[in-house]
Every structure is written in C-alpha cells, then in structure tokens.
Short mmCIF file of C-alpha atoms in Angstrom, two decimals:
data_model
loop_
_atom_site.label_atom_id
_atom_site.label_comp_id
_atom_site.label_asym_id
_atom_site.label_seq_id
_atom_site.Cartn_x
_atom_site.Cartn_y
_atom_site.Cartn_z
CA MET A 1405 152.81 195.45 114.92
CA LYS A 1406 149.18 194.95 114.15
CA THR A 1407 149.42 195.77 110.43
CA PRO A 1408 151.81 192.91 109.46
CA LEU A 1409 149.75 190.47 111.53
CA ILE A 1410 146.53 191.48 109.82
CA ALA A 1411 148.17 191.23 106.41
CA PHE A 1412 149.51 187.77 107.22
CA SER A 1413 146.05 186.58 108.30
CA LEU A 1414 144.44 187.87 105.13
CA LEU A 1415 147.13 186.15 103.05
CA CYS A 1416 146.44 182.77 104.76
CA ALA A 1417 142.69 183.14 104.33
CA GLY A 1418 143.08 183.89 100.65
CA PHE A 1419 145.35 180.91 100.16
CA ALA A 1420 142.84 178.57 101.89
CA ALA A 1421 139.98 179.96 99.85
CA GLY A 1422 141.91 179.33 96.66
CA ILE A 1423 142.54 175.74 97.61
CA TRP A 1424 138.82 175.20 98.42
CA VAL A 1425 137.71 176.70 95.08
CA GLU A 1426 140.17 174.54 93.17
CA ARG A 1427 139.07 171.36 94.87
CA HIS A 1428 135.40 172.19 94.45
CA LEU A 1429 135.73 172.86 90.75
CA SER A 1430 137.82 169.75 90.08
CA GLY A 1431 135.40 167.59 92.07
CA HIS A 1432 132.48 168.91 90.07
CA ALA A 1433 134.25 168.17 86.82
CA LEU A 1434 135.13 164.67 87.98
CA GLY A 1435 131.51 164.03 88.96
CA ALA A 1436 130.23 165.12 85.58
CA GLU A 1437 132.81 163.02 83.79
CA GLY A 1438 132.00 160.04 86.01
CA SER A 1439 128.31 160.41 85.25
CA ARG A 1440 129.06 160.50 81.53
CA ARG A 1441 131.19 157.37 81.87
CA VAL A 1442 128.51 155.50 83.83
CA SER A 1443 125.82 156.55 81.35
CA SER A 1444 127.90 155.47 78.40
CA SER A 1445 128.51 152.06 79.99
CA VAL A 1446 124.92 151.45 81.17
CA LEU A 1447 123.14 152.29 77.92
CA PRO A 1448 124.87 149.63 75.79
CA LEU A 1449 124.30 147.09 78.56
CA ASN A 1450 120.57 147.85 78.63
CA LYS A 1451 120.42 147.54 74.89
CA SER A 1452 122.29 144.26 75.01
CA LEU A 1453 119.84 142.80 77.56
CA THR A 1454 116.87 143.89 75.47
CA GLU A 1455 118.33 142.32 72.36
CA ARG A 1456 119.08 139.08 74.21
CA ALA A 1457 115.54 138.95 75.59
CA GLY A 1458 114.22 139.32 72.07
CA ASP A 1459 116.49 136.51 70.90
CA VAL A 1460 115.07 134.02 73.43
CA GLY A 1461 111.41 134.75 72.97
CA GLY A 1462 110.48 138.35 73.56
CA GLY A 1463 111.14 138.36 77.28
CA GLU A 1464 108.69 135.52 78.20
CA GLU A 1465 109.06 133.81 81.52
CA PRO A 1466 110.88 130.42 81.23
CA ALA A 1467 107.80 128.55 82.48
CA GLN A 1468 105.72 130.18 79.73
CA ARG A 1469 108.27 129.30 77.05
CA ASP A 1470 108.60 125.67 78.17
CA ALA A 1471 104.90 124.98 78.83
CA LYS A 1472 103.41 122.47 76.38
CA PRO A 1473 100.29 123.87 74.69
CA ASP A 1474 97.15 121.92 75.47
CA VAL A 1475 95.54 120.07 72.57
CA ASP A 1476 92.39 121.85 71.42
CA ARG A 1477 89.57 119.33 71.56
CA LYS A 1478 87.37 121.38 69.21
CA ALA A 1479 89.86 122.13 66.46
CA LYS A 1480 90.11 119.59 63.66
CA ARG A 1481 93.62 118.82 62.52
CA SER A 1482 95.03 117.58 59.28
CA LEU A 1483 96.30 114.04 59.01
CA GLN A 1484 99.88 115.28 59.16
CA GLU A 1485 99.13 117.32 62.27
CA LEU A 1486 97.60 114.27 63.95
CA LEU A 1487 100.67 112.23 63.08
CA ALA A 1488 102.91 114.94 64.52
CA LEU A 1489 101.28 114.77 67.96
CA SER A 1490 103.68 113.43 70.54
CA ASP A 1491 101.68 110.66 72.26
CA ASP A 1492 98.44 108.69 72.28
CA HIS A 1493 96.91 110.87 74.98
CA ASP A 1494 97.17 113.93 72.75
CA ARG A 1495 95.80 111.99 69.79
CA HIS A 1496 92.78 110.83 71.81
CA ARG A 1497 92.06 114.41 72.84
CA ALA A 1498 92.43 115.72 69.30
CA LEU A 1499 89.98 113.13 67.99
CA ASP A 1500 87.18 114.55 70.16
CA ALA A 1501 86.46 116.90 67.26
CA TYR A 1502 85.82 114.09 64.75
CA ALA A 1503 82.66 112.17 63.94
CA PRO A 1504 82.92 108.36 63.49
CA ALA A 1505 82.67 108.63 59.70
CA GLU A 1506 85.57 111.08 59.65
CA MET A 1507 87.71 108.70 61.70
CA ALA A 1508 86.91 105.94 59.20
CA ASN A 1509 88.07 108.24 56.38
CA LEU A 1510 91.30 108.99 58.23
CA LEU A 1511 91.94 105.26 58.55
CA SER A 1512 91.50 104.85 54.81
CA ASP A 1513 93.94 107.69 54.15
CA LEU A 1514 96.49 106.12 56.47
CA ALA A 1515 96.16 102.76 54.77
CA ALA A 1516 96.91 104.41 51.42
CA SER A 1517 99.89 106.40 52.69
CA GLU A 1518 103.40 105.50 51.59
CA ASP A 1519 104.60 105.30 55.19
CA SER A 1520 101.82 103.03 56.44
CA SER A 1521 104.20 100.81 58.42
CA SER A 1522 105.88 103.57 60.43
CA PRO A 1523 105.43 103.59 64.24
CA ARG A 1524 103.52 106.89 64.20
CA VAL A 1525 101.10 105.64 61.58
CA ARG A 1526 100.50 102.38 63.47
CA SER A 1527 99.97 104.28 66.69
CA LEU A 1528 97.47 106.68 65.12
CA ARG A 1529 95.61 103.79 63.46
CA ARG A 1530 95.27 102.07 66.83
CA VAL A 1531 93.89 105.21 68.48
CA LEU A 1532 91.49 105.85 65.61
CA TYR A 1533 90.12 102.29 65.81
CA HIS A 1534 89.73 102.50 69.59
CA ARG A 1535 87.79 105.75 69.36
CA TRP A 1536 85.69 104.44 66.48
CA ALA A 1537 84.91 101.22 68.36
CA ASP A 1538 83.76 103.26 71.35
CA GLN A 1539 81.17 105.04 69.19
CA GLU A 1540 80.30 102.57 66.43
CA PRO A 1541 81.53 99.20 67.70
CA LEU A 1542 80.01 97.02 65.00
CA LYS A 1543 81.32 99.10 62.08
CA ALA A 1544 84.77 99.37 63.65
CA LEU A 1545 84.81 95.62 64.31
CA ARG A 1546 83.96 94.71 60.72
CA ALA A 1547 86.59 97.08 59.36
CA ALA A 1548 89.25 95.74 61.75
CA LEU A 1549 88.58 92.13 60.79
CA LYS A 1550 89.86 93.01 57.30
CA GLU A 1551 93.18 94.22 58.66
CA ASN A 1552 96.37 92.15 58.51
CA ASP A 1553 97.67 93.34 61.88
CA THR A 1554 96.70 90.56 64.33
CA ARG A 1555 97.45 92.60 67.42
CA LEU A 1556 95.35 95.49 66.15
CA LYS A 1557 92.44 93.15 65.40
CA ASP A 1558 92.55 91.68 68.91
CA GLU A 1559 92.53 95.14 70.50
CA VAL A 1560 89.60 96.33 68.40
CA ILE A 1561 87.68 93.11 69.10
CA HIS A 1562 88.05 93.70 72.84
CA HIS A 1563 86.94 97.34 72.57
CA ALA A 1564 84.04 96.54 70.25
CA PHE A 1565 82.63 93.63 72.29
CA ARG A 1566 82.99 95.62 75.48
CA GLU A 1567 80.74 98.32 74.04
CA LEU A 1568 78.35 95.89 72.35
CA ALA A 1569 77.84 93.97 75.62
CA ARG A 1570 77.23 97.19 77.50
CA GLN A 1571 74.69 98.44 74.96
CA ASP A 1572 72.77 95.25 74.18
CA VAL A 1573 74.04 91.74 74.74
CA SER A 1574 72.03 90.48 71.75
CA LEU A 1575 74.18 92.68 69.50
CA ALA A 1576 77.29 91.10 70.98
CA THR A 1577 76.09 87.53 70.49
CA ALA A 1578 75.06 88.30 66.90
CA ALA A 1579 78.51 89.73 66.12
CA PHE A 1580 80.24 86.77 67.76
CA GLY A 1581 79.55 84.65 64.67
CA GLU A 1582 81.63 87.01 62.50
CA LEU A 1583 84.85 86.24 64.35
CA GLN A 1584 87.39 84.23 62.42
CA THR A 1585 89.71 82.48 64.87
CA HIS A 1586 89.73 80.78 68.24
CA ARG A 1587 91.93 83.57 69.62
CA GLN A 1588 89.47 86.23 68.48
CA ARG A 1589 86.58 84.42 70.13
CA GLU A 1590 88.52 84.20 73.40
CA GLU A 1591 89.16 87.95 73.26
CA ALA A 1592 85.46 88.62 72.72
CA ILE A 1593 84.37 86.32 75.56
CA GLU A 1594 86.84 88.00 77.93
CA ALA A 1595 85.45 91.45 77.06
CA MET A 1596 81.83 90.35 77.41
CA ALA A 1597 82.46 88.54 80.70
CA HIS A 1598 83.96 91.68 82.26
CA HIS A 1599 81.61 94.30 80.86
CA ALA A 1600 78.17 92.77 80.28
CA PRO A 1601 75.56 93.74 82.90
CA LEU A 1602 75.20 91.12 85.61
CA LYS A 1603 71.60 90.48 84.58
CA ASP A 1604 72.81 89.34 81.15
CA MET A 1605 75.39 86.79 82.31
CA GLY A 1606 72.88 83.94 82.18
CA THR A 1607 71.87 84.91 78.63
CA LEU A 1608 75.50 84.79 77.55
CA ALA A 1609 76.10 81.42 79.23
CA GLU A 1610 73.06 79.91 77.54
CA PHE A 1611 74.14 81.35 74.19
CA PHE A 1612 77.57 79.73 74.40
CA ALA A 1613 76.11 76.41 75.53
CA GLN A 1614 73.69 76.28 72.59
CA GLU A 1615 75.33 78.23 69.76
CA ALA A 1616 79.07 78.02 70.48
CA PRO A 1617 79.66 74.89 72.59
CA HIS A 1618 83.36 74.77 71.67
CA ALA A 1619 84.06 78.32 72.81
CA ARG A 1620 86.10 78.74 76.00
CA SER A 1621 83.11 79.99 77.99
CA GLU A 1622 84.66 79.07 81.36
CA ARG A 1623 86.02 82.62 81.40
CA LEU A 1624 82.42 83.75 81.68
CA PHE A 1625 81.70 81.42 84.61
CA ARG A 1626 84.83 82.53 86.44
CA ARG A 1627 83.94 86.21 86.16
CA TRP A 1628 80.27 85.59 86.95
CA ALA A 1629 81.23 83.75 90.15
CA GLU A 1630 83.46 86.67 91.16
CA ARG A 1631 80.59 89.10 90.71
CA ASP A 1632 77.72 87.01 92.10
CA PRO A 1633 78.98 83.81 93.78
CA GLY A 1634 75.59 82.95 95.34
CA SER A 1635 73.62 82.93 92.08
CA GLN A 1636 71.47 79.80 91.77
CA LEU A 1637 71.29 80.28 87.99
CA LEU A 1638 75.09 80.34 87.88
CA GLN A 1639 75.34 77.05 89.77
CA SER A 1640 72.71 75.42 87.56
CA LEU A 1641 74.35 76.50 84.30
CA ALA A 1642 77.84 75.63 85.56
CA ALA A 1643 76.68 72.11 86.44
CA ALA A 1644 75.22 71.79 82.94
CA GLY A 1645 78.46 73.16 81.47
CA GLY A 1646 80.56 70.30 82.82
CA PRO A 1647 83.93 70.11 84.62
CA ASP A 1648 85.49 73.16 82.95
CA ALA A 1649 82.58 75.38 83.99
CA LEU A 1650 82.56 74.00 87.55
CA ARG A 1651 86.31 74.53 87.97
CA ALA A 1652 85.96 78.07 86.64
CA MET A 1653 83.10 78.79 89.00
CA ALA A 1654 85.10 77.52 92.00
CA GLU A 1655 88.03 79.67 90.92
CA GLY A 1656 85.85 82.77 90.75
CA MET A 1657 84.18 82.04 94.10
CA ALA A 1658 87.55 81.66 95.82
CA MET A 1659 88.54 85.19 94.84
CA ASN A 1660 85.78 86.45 97.16
CA ASP A 1661 85.62 83.81 99.90
CA PRO A 1662 88.26 81.05 99.73
CA GLY A 1663 86.79 79.12 102.67
CA ALA A 1664 83.30 78.97 101.19
CA ALA A 1665 84.70 78.11 97.76
CA LEU A 1666 86.78 75.21 99.15
CA ALA A 1667 83.78 73.80 101.02
CA TRP A 1668 81.60 74.05 97.91
CA ALA A 1669 84.30 72.49 95.70
CA ARG A 1670 84.76 69.53 98.08
CA ALA A 1671 81.02 68.87 97.97
CA VAL A 1672 80.97 69.05 94.17
CA ASP A 1673 83.95 66.71 93.83
CA ALA A 1674 82.44 64.23 96.28
CA GLU A 1675 79.31 64.04 94.14
CA ASN A 1676 81.14 64.21 90.81
CA PRO A 1677 84.81 63.15 91.18
CA GLY A 1678 85.58 64.07 87.58
CA ALA A 1679 84.67 67.72 88.12
CA GLN A 1680 87.85 68.62 90.02
CA ALA A 1681 86.25 71.80 91.30
CA MET A 1682 88.83 71.77 94.08
CA ALA A 1683 91.53 72.43 91.49
CA GLY A 1684 89.77 75.65 90.53
CA ALA A 1685 89.46 76.85 94.11
CA LEU A 1686 93.12 76.05 94.83
CA ARG A 1687 94.23 77.94 91.73
CA SER A 1688 92.82 81.17 93.13
CA LEU A 1689 94.06 80.35 96.62
CA THR A 1690 97.57 79.92 95.18
CA HIS A 1691 97.61 83.60 94.24
CA LEU A 1692 96.06 84.72 97.52
CA ASN A 1693 97.95 82.46 99.94
CA PRO A 1694 100.39 79.98 98.36
CA GLU A 1695 101.36 78.48 101.73
CA GLU A 1696 97.76 77.53 102.47
CA ALA A 1697 97.32 76.15 98.96
CA ALA A 1698 100.46 74.02 99.44
CA ALA A 1699 98.95 72.47 102.57
CA LEU A 1700 95.87 71.38 100.59
CA ILE A 1701 97.51 70.14 97.39
CA SER A 1702 97.30 66.52 98.54
CA GLU A 1703 93.50 66.69 98.29
CA LEU A 1704 93.84 66.68 94.50
CA PRO A 1705 94.25 63.36 92.70
CA ALA A 1706 97.58 62.81 90.97
CA GLY A 1707 97.60 64.05 87.40
CA HIS A 1708 98.10 67.13 85.29
CA GLN A 1709 95.83 69.33 87.43
CA GLN A 1710 97.94 68.62 90.50
CA ASN A 1711 101.20 69.04 88.56
CA ASP A 1712 100.10 72.40 87.19
CA LEU A 1713 99.24 73.63 90.67
CA VAL A 1714 102.49 72.35 92.19
CA ARG A 1715 104.43 74.41 89.63
CA GLU A 1716 102.25 77.46 90.22
CA ILE A 1717 102.49 77.23 94.02
CA ALA A 1718 106.30 76.91 93.81
CA ARG A 1719 106.52 79.91 91.50
CA ARG A 1720 104.18 82.10 93.54
CA TRP A 1721 105.48 81.09 96.99
CA SER A 1722 109.12 81.56 96.01
CA GLN A 1723 108.35 85.20 95.24
CA ASP A 1724 107.32 85.72 98.88
CA ASP A 1725 109.59 83.28 100.72
CA LEU A 1726 112.11 81.33 98.69
CA ASN A 1727 113.46 79.28 101.59
CA ALA A 1728 109.99 78.18 102.68
CA ALA A 1729 109.10 77.25 99.11
CA LEU A 1730 112.29 75.16 98.76
CA ALA A 1731 111.62 73.40 102.07
CA TRP A 1732 108.09 72.56 100.89
CA THR A 1733 109.48 71.24 97.62
CA GLU A 1734 111.73 68.81 99.49
CA SER A 1735 108.69 67.38 101.29
CA LEU A 1736 106.90 66.43 98.08
CA PRO A 1737 106.96 63.04 96.35
CA VAL A 1738 109.79 62.68 93.85
CA ALA A 1739 107.59 63.28 90.80
CA SER A 1740 106.08 66.41 92.34
CA GLN A 1741 109.53 67.66 93.32
CA ARG A 1742 110.53 67.68 89.67
CA GLU A 1743 107.42 69.70 88.79
CA ALA A 1744 108.09 72.23 91.57
CA ARG A 1745 111.75 72.72 90.59
CA ARG A 1746 110.77 73.45 87.03
#
C-alpha cells in the first residue's frame, strides 16, 4: 500500500517542479525582452530631446534666451549699429563711449545719409545733439541753429542754455544774442530761469532789462519768486520791470504762499492800479484752489485779465467739480458767463 502512495507523491512533486521551472524561465525571457523594448523606446526619445534642445538654443534656460543684452557703455559702435538700437535709452548709454568731436562727426554722417528723414535717423540725431549739448553746449547750439528741424533746434537750445547757465551765466547771456527767433529766445529764457544758480538771477534780470528789453523776461521773475519770494533785489527789479514783471512775481509768490502773495499783490495794485499784480496771484491760485480763486475774481477790474481768469477758473474747477463750476458760472454777469462757458 505504501509503494503506490509514495510513487504518486513523487509524481505530483515532479509535475509541480516542472510547472515552476517553466514559469520561471518564461518570466525571465519576458523580462529580458521587456528591458530590450524599454531601452529601444527610451534611447530615441533621449536623442530627440537632445536634438530639440539644440534647435532652440543649446539647452539654455528660457530666461537666459529671452534676456535683453545690456548695452556696453565702453564699446564703440558703428553708425548702423547705433541706428539699430531699439530705443533712446540704449542710444544714450551707447554714446558714453564717444567724445564730443566724434558725436559731431556722427551727426555729419547722418546728415549725408540717404535715409536722413527716417524716424530712426531723426531719433539718433536728437540723442546725439542732447549728449553733445551736455558736454559742449556752445558748439552744439551753433550747429543746431543751422538745422532746418524747428523742433530739434528748440530742444537743443533748451539743453544748451541749461548747461551754459549752470556753468557760467555770462556764457549764456553772450550766446543769447545768437538766437534767431522770438520762440528760440523764449526757450532759452525758460531754461536759464529754471537752471541758473539763484545768485545769478539778478544778473540775468538786469541783462534782459538792458540788452534785451523786448524779451519775455517775466518767466525769469516768476521762477525767481518761486525760489526766493522774499528777495529785496527781486522786488526792486520787478518794480523796474513794469506790470508784466510784477504780475509774474505775484504768480511765482503764490505758488509758495498764496495768502502772502494776495496781500502783497493788493498792496501793489493799490499803489499802482495798472500793475494788476492781483491777476498774477489769482492765476496761480486758480491751479491750487479754483473755488477760492472764483470767490476773489471780482477784485479784478473788468477786462481781458479778468476774462482770461474766468475761463481758466471754469476749466480748472470743472475738472474737480463740474456741478459747482456750473453753479458758479450762473452767478456771474452775462458777459462773464459767456467767457466761462467757452
């Protein structure tokens, strides 16, 4: 009985062992084949990624690829390279490497170019003149006055007289005689009034009174009064300068202290009714507080000064409170109403 049982047990064990061996060998083969399949699919993919990275810039980070290179301030560029720069800021930086004489030569080359009227050429010419005027204001000014571009001339005049006034006001007054038009002289006065040292303001005022009496020097008095409203020299020269100078002084004073300016203007007008200093003070007050200016407009005598201020008050006040400005307009005399509605 035992022999058949033993034989049957051995037969079952052998059968199980055979199944295990078969499964083990097939699993090993499948694993090897799977590895080969994965390897064959991964390698082309890796190659493809590498090739694509090379196509878009050698694998650089996006921020590195998109970053705009800074303009080298020390490297000189050709005229075409300067024209190719994208904006005026880059052109200004690039011109740090050039001496004034070189900028003058570049301007000559641009003037002779076939495309002298293109926007890029005009833009580069403007930047070149500005930089030249910063370093050699008198030479740049004289060159610009020969140009046909009126806007360019005005810009260079402002830059040049700003630097001349900063360096030596006598240089500025000497160059003033070379200007050709009323508009150019106004541009120069504006630049000198804003940039001359305070100690030189009296010198400029005396120069205009003696050498250029028809120049619009009230700009100088307005700016001087903003910077130093208590100057006795300012008050003396403004009185000598007449109504325009007094109005300009009152306007400048009111930018600092409207109350003091109004009191001073009333005193001036009481002594000299033709001065209309009050009109100057109210002009500044209109920009600071149009409602307060509207309440004082009746202190001005009827005439063009009052009409001008009525229009300006209406314009300025309507920006802050349209309904209040319209209500004020309705309270005015008929003639003034027409001015305000304009």
